[in-house]
Each structure stands twice: as C-alpha cells, then as structure tokens.
Coordinates of C-alpha atoms and ligand atoms in Angstrom, one line a residue:
M1 CA 51.3 29.3 -46.2
D2 CA 53.9 29.2 -49.0
H3 CA 54.8 31.1 -52.2
F4 CA 53.8 28.5 -54.8
L5 CA 50.7 29.9 -56.4
Y6 CA 48.9 30.2 -59.7
K7 CA 49.3 33.5 -61.4
N8 CA 47.5 34.1 -64.7
G9 CA 46.8 30.4 -64.9
A10 CA 50.4 29.2 -64.5
L11 CA 52.1 27.9 -61.3
H12 CA 54.8 30.3 -60.0
A13 CA 57.4 30.1 -57.3
E14 CA 57.3 33.6 -55.9
D15 CA 57.4 35.8 -59.0
V16 CA 59.0 33.2 -61.3
A17 CA 57.0 31.0 -63.6
I18 CA 57.7 27.3 -63.2
S19 CA 57.7 27.0 -66.9
E20 CA 60.6 29.5 -67.1
I21 CA 62.7 27.4 -64.8
A22 CA 61.8 24.2 -66.6
A23 CA 62.9 25.8 -69.9
S24 CA 66.2 26.6 -68.3
V25 CA 67.1 23.4 -66.3
G26 CA 64.8 20.7 -67.7
T27 CA 62.6 18.4 -65.6
P28 CA 62.6 17.0 -63.1
F29 CA 63.9 19.6 -60.6
Y30 CA 63.4 20.8 -57.1
V31 CA 62.5 24.5 -56.6
Y32 CA 62.7 26.3 -53.3
S33 CA 61.2 29.7 -52.2
T34 CA 63.4 32.0 -50.2
A35 CA 60.4 33.9 -48.8
T36 CA 58.9 30.7 -47.5
F37 CA 62.0 29.6 -45.7
Q38 CA 62.3 33.0 -44.1
R39 CA 58.6 33.1 -43.2
H40 CA 58.8 29.7 -41.4
F41 CA 61.9 30.7 -39.5
K42 CA 60.2 33.9 -38.4
V43 CA 57.1 32.0 -37.2
F44 CA 59.3 30.1 -34.8
E45 CA 61.1 33.2 -33.7
E46 CA 57.7 34.8 -32.9
A47 CA 56.5 31.6 -31.1
L48 CA 59.5 31.8 -28.7
A49 CA 59.6 35.6 -28.4
G50 CA 60.3 36.7 -24.8
M51 CA 62.2 33.5 -23.9
D52 CA 65.9 33.2 -24.2
H53 CA 66.2 30.9 -27.1
L54 CA 68.1 29.6 -30.2
I55 CA 66.5 27.9 -33.2
C56 CA 68.8 25.3 -34.5
Y57 CA 67.6 24.3 -37.9
A58 CA 67.8 20.5 -38.3
M59 CA 69.7 20.6 -41.5
K60 CA 69.2 16.9 -42.4
A61 CA 65.8 18.1 -43.8
N62 CA 67.5 20.1 -46.5
S63 CA 71.2 20.9 -46.3
N64 CA 71.8 22.8 -49.5
M65 CA 74.3 25.6 -48.9
A66 CA 71.9 28.2 -50.3
V67 CA 69.3 27.1 -47.8
L68 CA 71.8 27.1 -44.9
K69 CA 73.0 30.6 -45.9
T70 CA 69.4 31.9 -46.1
L71 CA 68.6 30.7 -42.6
A72 CA 72.0 31.6 -41.1
A73 CA 71.5 35.2 -42.3
M74 CA 68.4 35.3 -40.1
G75 CA 70.4 34.1 -37.1
A76 CA 69.6 30.4 -37.2
G77 CA 71.8 27.9 -35.4
M78 CA 72.2 24.4 -36.9
D79 CA 71.4 20.9 -35.6
V80 CA 73.9 18.5 -37.3
V81 CA 74.1 14.7 -37.3
S82 CA 77.3 14.1 -39.1
M83 CA 80.8 15.5 -39.8
G84 CA 79.6 16.4 -43.3
E85 CA 76.7 18.4 -41.9
Y86 CA 79.0 20.1 -39.3
L87 CA 81.4 21.1 -42.0
R88 CA 78.6 22.3 -44.3
A89 CA 77.2 24.5 -41.4
K90 CA 80.7 26.0 -40.9
A91 CA 81.1 26.6 -44.6
A92 CA 77.8 28.4 -44.6
G93 CA 79.2 30.8 -42.0
V94 CA 77.5 29.4 -38.9
S95 CA 79.8 29.7 -35.9
G96 CA 80.5 26.7 -33.8
D97 CA 78.8 28.2 -30.8
K98 CA 75.5 27.9 -32.7
I99 CA 75.9 24.3 -33.8
V100 CA 74.5 21.4 -31.8
F101 CA 75.6 17.9 -32.6
S102 CA 72.9 15.2 -32.5
G103 CA 72.9 11.5 -33.5
V104 CA 73.3 8.0 -32.0
G105 CA 76.6 7.1 -33.5
K106 CA 79.0 9.9 -33.4
T107 CA 82.5 8.7 -34.2
R108 CA 85.8 9.7 -32.6
E109 CA 86.7 11.7 -35.8
E110 CA 83.4 13.6 -35.7
M111 CA 84.0 14.5 -32.1
R112 CA 87.5 15.7 -32.8
V113 CA 86.4 17.8 -35.8
A114 CA 83.6 19.5 -33.8
L115 CA 85.7 20.0 -30.7
T116 CA 88.5 21.6 -32.8
G117 CA 86.2 23.7 -34.9
G118 CA 83.9 24.8 -32.0
I119 CA 80.6 23.4 -30.9
R120 CA 77.7 24.7 -28.8
Q121 CA 77.0 21.2 -27.4
F122 CA 76.9 17.5 -28.1
N123 CA 73.6 15.9 -27.5
V124 CA 74.9 12.6 -26.0
E125 CA 72.8 9.5 -26.6
S126 CA 74.6 6.8 -24.7
E127 CA 77.1 6.1 -21.9
P128 CA 79.7 4.7 -24.3
E129 CA 79.4 7.8 -26.4
M130 CA 79.9 10.0 -23.3
R131 CA 83.0 8.0 -22.3
L132 CA 84.5 8.3 -25.8
L133 CA 83.7 12.0 -25.9
N134 CA 85.4 12.5 -22.5
E135 CA 88.5 10.7 -23.8
V136 CA 88.7 12.7 -27.1
A137 CA 88.2 16.0 -25.2
L138 CA 90.9 15.2 -22.7
D139 CA 93.3 14.2 -25.6
L140 CA 92.7 17.6 -27.1
G141 CA 92.9 19.4 -23.8
V142 CA 89.4 20.8 -24.0
V143 CA 86.1 20.3 -22.3
A144 CA 83.1 19.1 -24.2
P145 CA 79.8 20.8 -23.4
I146 CA 77.0 18.2 -23.4
T147 CA 73.3 17.6 -22.8
V148 CA 72.1 14.0 -22.4
R149 CA 69.3 13.1 -24.8
V150 CA 66.7 11.5 -22.6
N151 CA 64.1 9.1 -24.0
P152 CA 60.8 10.0 -22.2
D153 CA 58.9 6.9 -23.4
V154 CA 56.2 9.0 -24.9
D155 CA 54.2 7.9 -28.0
A156 CA 54.6 10.6 -30.6
K157 CA 51.7 9.1 -32.6
T158 CA 53.5 9.4 -35.9
H159 CA 54.7 7.0 -38.6
A160 CA 56.7 4.2 -37.0
K161 CA 59.8 5.0 -39.0
I162 CA 60.0 8.5 -37.6
A163 CA 58.9 7.9 -34.0
T164 CA 61.9 8.3 -31.7
G165 CA 60.6 8.8 -28.2
K166 CA 59.4 5.4 -27.1
S167 CA 61.6 3.1 -25.0
E168 CA 61.8 0.6 -27.9
N169 CA 63.5 3.2 -30.2
K170 CA 67.3 3.4 -30.4
F171 CA 67.4 7.0 -29.4
G172 CA 68.5 8.6 -26.1
I173 CA 68.9 7.3 -22.6
P174 CA 65.9 6.0 -20.7
I175 CA 64.7 8.9 -18.6
A176 CA 64.7 6.6 -15.5
K177 CA 68.5 6.2 -15.9
A178 CA 69.2 9.8 -16.4
R179 CA 70.3 10.7 -12.9
A180 CA 72.9 8.0 -12.9
V181 CA 74.3 9.1 -16.3
Y182 CA 74.5 12.7 -15.2
A183 CA 76.3 11.7 -12.0
E184 CA 78.8 9.8 -14.2
A185 CA 79.1 12.9 -16.5
A186 CA 79.8 15.2 -13.5
A187 CA 82.8 13.1 -12.6
M188 CA 84.4 13.3 -16.0
E189 CA 87.0 16.0 -16.5
G190 CA 86.5 16.3 -20.2
I191 CA 82.7 16.8 -20.0
E192 CA 80.7 19.8 -18.9
V193 CA 76.9 19.3 -18.4
V194 CA 75.0 22.2 -19.8
G195 CA 71.5 20.9 -20.0
I196 CA 69.0 18.3 -21.2
D197 CA 67.9 17.2 -24.7
V198 CA 64.8 15.5 -25.9
H199 CA 63.4 14.8 -29.4
I200 CA 60.4 12.4 -29.7
G201 CA 59.8 12.1 -33.4
S202 CA 59.0 13.8 -36.7
Q203 CA 55.8 14.9 -38.4
L204 CA 53.9 15.2 -35.1
T205 CA 50.3 16.5 -35.6
D206 CA 49.3 16.7 -32.0
L207 CA 50.8 18.8 -29.2
E208 CA 49.9 16.3 -26.3
P209 CA 53.0 14.1 -26.8
Y210 CA 55.2 17.3 -26.6
R211 CA 53.4 18.4 -23.4
L212 CA 53.9 15.0 -21.8
A213 CA 57.6 14.9 -22.8
Y214 CA 58.3 18.4 -21.7
Q215 CA 56.6 17.9 -18.3
K216 CA 59.0 15.0 -17.8
V217 CA 61.9 17.3 -18.8
A218 CA 60.7 19.8 -16.2
E219 CA 60.6 17.2 -13.5
L220 CA 64.1 15.9 -14.5
T221 CA 65.4 19.5 -14.4
A222 CA 64.4 19.9 -10.8
E223 CA 65.9 16.5 -9.9
L224 CA 69.2 17.1 -11.6
R225 CA 69.4 20.6 -10.1
A226 CA 68.8 19.0 -6.6
D227 CA 71.7 16.6 -7.4
G228 CA 73.9 19.7 -8.0
H229 CA 74.0 19.9 -11.8
N230 CA 73.9 23.2 -13.5
I231 CA 71.0 22.7 -15.9
R232 CA 70.8 25.9 -17.9
R233 CA 69.8 24.9 -21.4
L234 CA 66.9 22.7 -22.6
D235 CA 67.1 21.4 -26.2
L236 CA 63.5 20.4 -27.1
G237 CA 64.1 18.8 -30.5
G238 CA 62.1 19.3 -33.6
G239 CA 59.3 17.3 -35.2
L240 CA 56.4 19.7 -35.6
G241 CA 54.3 18.4 -38.5
I242 CA 53.2 20.1 -41.7
P243 CA 50.0 19.8 -43.7
Y244 CA 50.9 17.4 -46.5
A245 CA 47.2 17.1 -47.6
R246 CA 46.0 20.6 -47.4
S247 CA 42.3 19.7 -47.9
N248 CA 42.0 17.8 -44.6
E249 CA 45.1 18.4 -42.4
A250 CA 45.6 21.2 -39.9
P251 CA 48.6 20.4 -37.7
P252 CA 49.3 22.6 -34.7
L253 CA 50.7 26.0 -35.2
P254 CA 54.2 27.0 -34.0
M255 CA 52.6 29.6 -31.9
D256 CA 50.6 27.0 -30.0
Y257 CA 53.7 24.8 -29.7
G258 CA 55.5 27.8 -28.2
Q259 CA 52.7 28.1 -25.7
V260 CA 53.2 24.5 -24.6
I261 CA 56.9 25.2 -24.1
R262 CA 56.0 28.3 -22.1
E263 CA 53.5 26.4 -19.9
T264 CA 55.7 23.4 -19.2
L265 CA 59.2 24.9 -19.0
G266 CA 58.8 28.7 -19.1
D267 CA 59.6 29.3 -15.4
L268 CA 62.8 27.2 -15.2
E269 CA 65.1 30.1 -16.3
C270 CA 66.7 27.9 -18.9
E271 CA 67.7 28.9 -22.4
I272 CA 65.4 27.1 -24.9
E273 CA 66.7 25.4 -28.0
I274 CA 64.5 23.9 -30.7
E275 CA 65.5 21.9 -33.7
P276 CA 62.8 22.2 -36.4
G277 CA 63.6 20.8 -39.8
R278 CA 60.5 19.8 -41.7
L279 CA 58.4 22.7 -40.7
I280 CA 61.0 25.1 -42.0
A281 CA 61.9 23.3 -45.2
G282 CA 58.9 21.1 -46.1
N283 CA 56.5 23.6 -47.7
S284 CA 59.4 25.7 -48.9
G285 CA 60.0 23.4 -51.9
I286 CA 58.2 21.6 -54.6
L287 CA 59.3 18.9 -57.1
V288 CA 58.4 19.6 -60.7
T289 CA 58.2 16.7 -63.1
S290 CA 56.9 16.1 -66.7
V291 CA 54.4 13.5 -67.7
I292 CA 56.1 11.1 -70.1
Y293 CA 53.1 9.0 -70.9
N294 CA 49.4 8.7 -70.1
K295 CA 49.0 4.9 -70.0
E296 CA 45.7 3.1 -69.9
G297 CA 45.8 0.0 -67.8
E298 CA 43.1 -2.6 -67.0
G299 CA 40.5 -0.6 -65.1
R300 CA 43.2 1.9 -63.9
D301 CA 45.0 4.7 -65.6
F302 CA 48.6 5.7 -65.0
L303 CA 50.5 9.0 -65.3
I304 CA 54.2 8.0 -65.9
V305 CA 56.4 10.9 -64.9
D306 CA 60.1 11.6 -65.3
A307 CA 60.7 11.9 -61.5
A308 CA 61.0 8.6 -59.6
M309 CA 61.5 7.2 -56.1
N310 CA 65.2 7.9 -56.3
D311 CA 64.4 11.6 -56.5
L312 CA 61.7 11.7 -53.8
I313 CA 61.6 8.6 -51.7
R314 CA 59.0 9.7 -49.1
P315 CA 56.0 8.0 -50.7
A316 CA 57.8 4.7 -51.0
M317 CA 59.5 4.9 -47.6
Y318 CA 56.9 6.4 -45.3
E319 CA 53.7 5.9 -47.4
A320 CA 53.7 9.7 -47.5
H321 CA 51.1 11.8 -49.2
H322 CA 52.1 14.7 -51.3
D323 CA 49.6 17.0 -52.9
I324 CA 50.1 16.9 -56.7
I325 CA 49.0 19.8 -58.9
P326 CA 49.3 20.6 -62.6
V327 CA 51.6 23.4 -63.5
I328 CA 49.0 24.8 -65.9
E329 CA 46.0 25.8 -63.7
P330 CA 43.1 23.5 -64.6
A331 CA 40.1 25.3 -66.1
L332 CA 37.1 25.8 -63.8
G333 CA 34.6 22.9 -64.0
V334 CA 37.1 20.3 -65.2
E335 CA 36.2 17.0 -63.6
P336 CA 39.2 15.2 -62.0
A337 CA 39.6 11.5 -62.5
P338 CA 41.6 8.9 -60.5
V339 CA 45.0 8.0 -61.8
D340 CA 48.1 6.3 -60.4
I341 CA 51.1 8.6 -60.6
V342 CA 54.3 6.5 -61.0
G343 CA 58.0 6.9 -61.9
P344 CA 60.0 4.9 -64.5
V345 CA 62.0 2.9 -62.0
C346 CA 61.6 -0.9 -62.1
E347 CA 60.0 -1.3 -58.7
S348 CA 56.3 -1.3 -57.8
G349 CA 57.3 0.9 -54.9
D350 CA 58.0 3.6 -57.4
T351 CA 54.5 5.0 -57.0
F352 CA 53.9 8.5 -55.9
A353 CA 50.1 8.3 -55.6
K354 CA 47.4 5.7 -56.1
Q355 CA 44.0 6.5 -57.5
R356 CA 44.6 10.2 -57.0
D357 CA 41.9 12.5 -58.5
M358 CA 43.6 14.6 -61.1
P359 CA 42.5 16.9 -63.9
A360 CA 43.6 15.5 -67.3
V361 CA 47.3 16.3 -67.9
Q362 CA 48.7 15.7 -71.4
D363 CA 52.0 13.9 -72.2
G364 CA 54.7 16.5 -72.0
E365 CA 52.9 18.7 -69.5
M366 CA 54.2 19.3 -66.0
I367 CA 52.9 18.5 -62.6
A368 CA 54.3 19.5 -59.2
F369 CA 54.6 17.6 -55.9
R370 CA 54.0 20.0 -53.1
S371 CA 55.7 19.9 -49.7
A372 CA 58.9 18.4 -51.1
G373 CA 61.4 20.8 -49.6
A374 CA 62.2 18.6 -46.6
Y375 CA 63.6 15.0 -46.8
G376 CA 63.4 15.3 -50.6
A377 CA 66.7 16.2 -52.4
V378 CA 68.7 15.2 -49.4
M379 CA 67.4 11.6 -49.5
A380 CA 67.8 11.3 -53.3
S381 CA 70.1 8.7 -54.9
E382 CA 71.3 7.8 -58.4
Y383 CA 69.5 4.5 -58.5
N384 CA 69.0 3.3 -62.1
S385 CA 71.9 5.6 -63.0
R386 CA 69.4 8.5 -62.9
P387 CA 71.4 11.7 -62.2
L388 CA 70.5 13.7 -59.0
I389 CA 68.0 16.3 -60.1
P390 CA 68.9 20.0 -59.9
E391 CA 67.9 22.2 -57.1
V392 CA 66.8 25.8 -57.9
M393 CA 66.3 28.7 -55.4
V394 CA 63.9 31.5 -56.2
K395 CA 64.0 35.0 -54.6
D396 CA 61.3 37.4 -55.8
D397 CA 61.7 37.5 -59.6
Q398 CA 65.1 35.8 -59.7
F399 CA 66.1 32.2 -59.7
A400 CA 69.4 30.4 -59.5
V401 CA 70.5 26.8 -59.8
I402 CA 71.9 25.9 -56.4
R403 CA 72.9 22.4 -57.3
A404 CA 73.3 21.4 -60.9
R405 CA 72.4 18.1 -62.5
P406 CA 75.5 16.1 -63.0
T407 CA 76.2 14.9 -66.6
I408 CA 76.0 11.1 -67.2
D409 CA 79.8 11.3 -68.1
E410 CA 80.5 12.8 -64.6
M411 CA 78.6 10.0 -63.1
I412 CA 80.4 7.3 -65.1
N413 CA 83.8 8.8 -64.4
R414 CA 83.2 8.8 -60.6
D415 CA 83.7 5.0 -60.8
T416 CA 87.3 3.8 -61.0
L417 CA 88.4 0.6 -62.6
P418 CA 90.8 -1.9 -60.9
E419 CA 94.0 -2.5 -62.8
W420 CA 93.0 -6.0 -64.0
L421 CA 90.2 -4.6 -66.1
Ligands
PLP1 C1 65.3 14.7 -37.5 C2 65.6 15.5 -36.2 C3 65.1 16.7 -36.0 C4 64.2 17.4 -37.0 O1 62.9 16.8 -37.1 P1 61.8 17.5 -38.0 O2 60.7 16.6 -38.0 O3 62.4 17.6 -39.4 O4 61.5 18.8 -37.4 C5 65.4 17.4 -34.9 N1 66.3 16.8 -33.9 C6 66.8 15.6 -34.1 C7 67.6 15.0 -33.1 C8 66.4 14.9 -35.2 O5 66.9 13.6 -35.4

C-alpha cells in the first residue's frame, strides 16, 4: 500500500496534488511520500517483533538526506556500501553503532573513515579485505568488528543482474570455506568476529531461497560456535521484492518473511539484522513526467515524454516493469490502447514500456511511473546534458524540494578547462 491515490479525479501524493508540485518545480521530478516510508519501516518492525533486531536500511536504494532523516527518526540503522554513504548516514544523525558497512571493494580510506567515526560492523567479503582491515585497525589502535559475508550458493530466482547468492557471483566467501576464514579472523589482533552475514539478491518474489540460505546460516552458526567463535549477530541482508505490476504480482509479505527468520534462526539467541532497501523505498516514490508528443509510427504509436533513461534507468538496465498511470484520472469506460512510452535520449534503450495499454493522454499532460522510489534518483545521470531531476518530499498536505534541479550553467561550470584552451 502507498499514498499515491486519485482524489477528485487527480493524482495526489498524500494530500498534495501532483499538479501543484509540477506547477512549482516543473517536470520531470521524483516525489516521495513520508507516510509510505514510515509505513514500510513499521511493517518490518512488526515482522521482527519479539526478536532482538536492528533494521539497517540499505541506503543505496535511495540516499536522499530527507529520506535518511525520516527513517533515522524511527530508529533505523543504515547499511552503507561506500564512504559517501557512510558520511551521509552520519550527517543524517545515525550513530556509528547503527551503521553496517557492506560491499566487495572497501578501500583502505573507507575502512579508516568508518573505524574512526564509529561502525557497528564490517561485512567482510574476502580474505584480502579482512587482512587489509586488520592492518588498518592495528594502525589506528582499534579493533574492527566483523561478520563474514558467506555465499550460500542459493538461486534467488531473480534478474541475473541482481542475483548475488550463487557461487558464480562476485559476492561473499563460499560457505564451504567459511570455517577456515573464521579461523584466520580469530587469529587477527585487529579483528573481532561478531557474526555472520548473507545477502542473496534483490527483488526476490519467493521465500524459499531465503529459507534455504538461512538454514545454511543456522548450520554454520552451530559449526562456528563449536569452533569457539562468539557468533551473536546474524545479518540476513535485504532483497524482499515489491509488486511492480500491481495487477498480477503479489510478492511475499514482510510478516511471512519474518516468520521464515523465526523458523530458521529464531532459537539461536542471536541479534538479527536485516538490510531492506527496495521494499522500504520502492513504492514510496513516483516519477512524474509530461508528454511532449503523441507520435504516430508505422503500426505503432509512441508517447514521447520529458523523462528519459538517464532519470530512471531500471527499464533499460533490468528490463524492469513500472506501472504507468495518467495524473488526471481517466474517465470510466475509456478504452486503453497500446503505446510505446519513450524518452528523448538517442538510444533505442530509452524505452520505458512497449505496447503498454494506456488511456489517451494529450501532449502536455502528465503521467506517473509508479514504484520509482528505489534505484531511481540514485542511479540517475546527466547523460545528454540533461540536469538531474528534482526530488520532492511530501508530508500530509506539505511538500518540499529535497534536491533541486541544477541549472544548466551550474552543470557547465562544473567542468574546468585546461590552460591551453
Ligand atoms: C543492495 C543490497 C541490499 C538491499 O537490497 P534490496 O533489494 O534493495 O532490499 C542489502 N544488502 C546488501 C549487501 C546489498 O548489496
């Protein structure tokens, strides 16, 4: 459920008309709903109720400061994958002991910054990373808390570009090697083992891969404890999918996901961490764009809109589906007709939807891409010298720009010329 609904025939974000925001900031733009972010966070809190837990929002899904502050105010921790994200989390007021550091390529500088500023744990993904972390920690005279991210060789049954838990993926340490790696960790003075980490992929629409992976984590917990390691924390990753096509998708509910955690890991007396990104942010945002032209092609009609693949890359990159709706509610009985919805960028990949049934939308009218709150604005670029589009946050009947559109002059002036020009 989200808070983007028609009221009196016009699409609203909570109590604000989309047309009012458009009149203020111009299209295209992203708009987020505070209440939806809060609701999704609460749903996870309820799913894990009764278990010692921390929800670390995977901020790569949407790292706008207003989003981070909204979630931090509810007690969220953060899952970060870069120094930039770490410093953003800190700037949003999240304390280091609620930040976990993930990622396959952490650098010396990133380790130093996080160890100095405070960190809950590093989720270590390789032996060389662990050795470097040990060295950096010893240099600073501190001890780095770690989990080792294990790769359970489980098929997450999701898009190949976002599956991370098979042995051919670059992520984590093969679970069969885990005991040897933990033994090496235990011998390092700058490293303290606190638990185990696993993350098998994104946009999972089935709980079985989770169950298989978490059963393997339970077995490993027993083995590592028998080896003398103090395993007290289990980081279970993120990845729970959302319904991008509302008419025919019903991914598992967080409550049922919580039940899988309870059943597989509930009696191990470990603190549970989860790292949801998409489920918290995805349906909390939409992208609003104007139709520039209705173009009639040979046997195919096009809606050319003012948003493009540089603003929302998911359709081009993951063949992703986004539900697309007109901002003015279509009258009852209007027959939809198939159109291709495309952006202005000079690439055939700049196609948001092919042969999508849409009610007629006139030039100058607006449409909205649903489920655009995660992996939307954060993946945008300025390709074709198109400015990053603004982000707007709504709360009840108020809205605020939370990242402004840069002017073209600002973009041009970011480049610097060499002396010889
Ligand atoms: C991307 C990622 C997540 C979040 O995945 P979602 O599908 O957005 O929930 C969590 N943990 C790690 C390590 C990730 O790389």
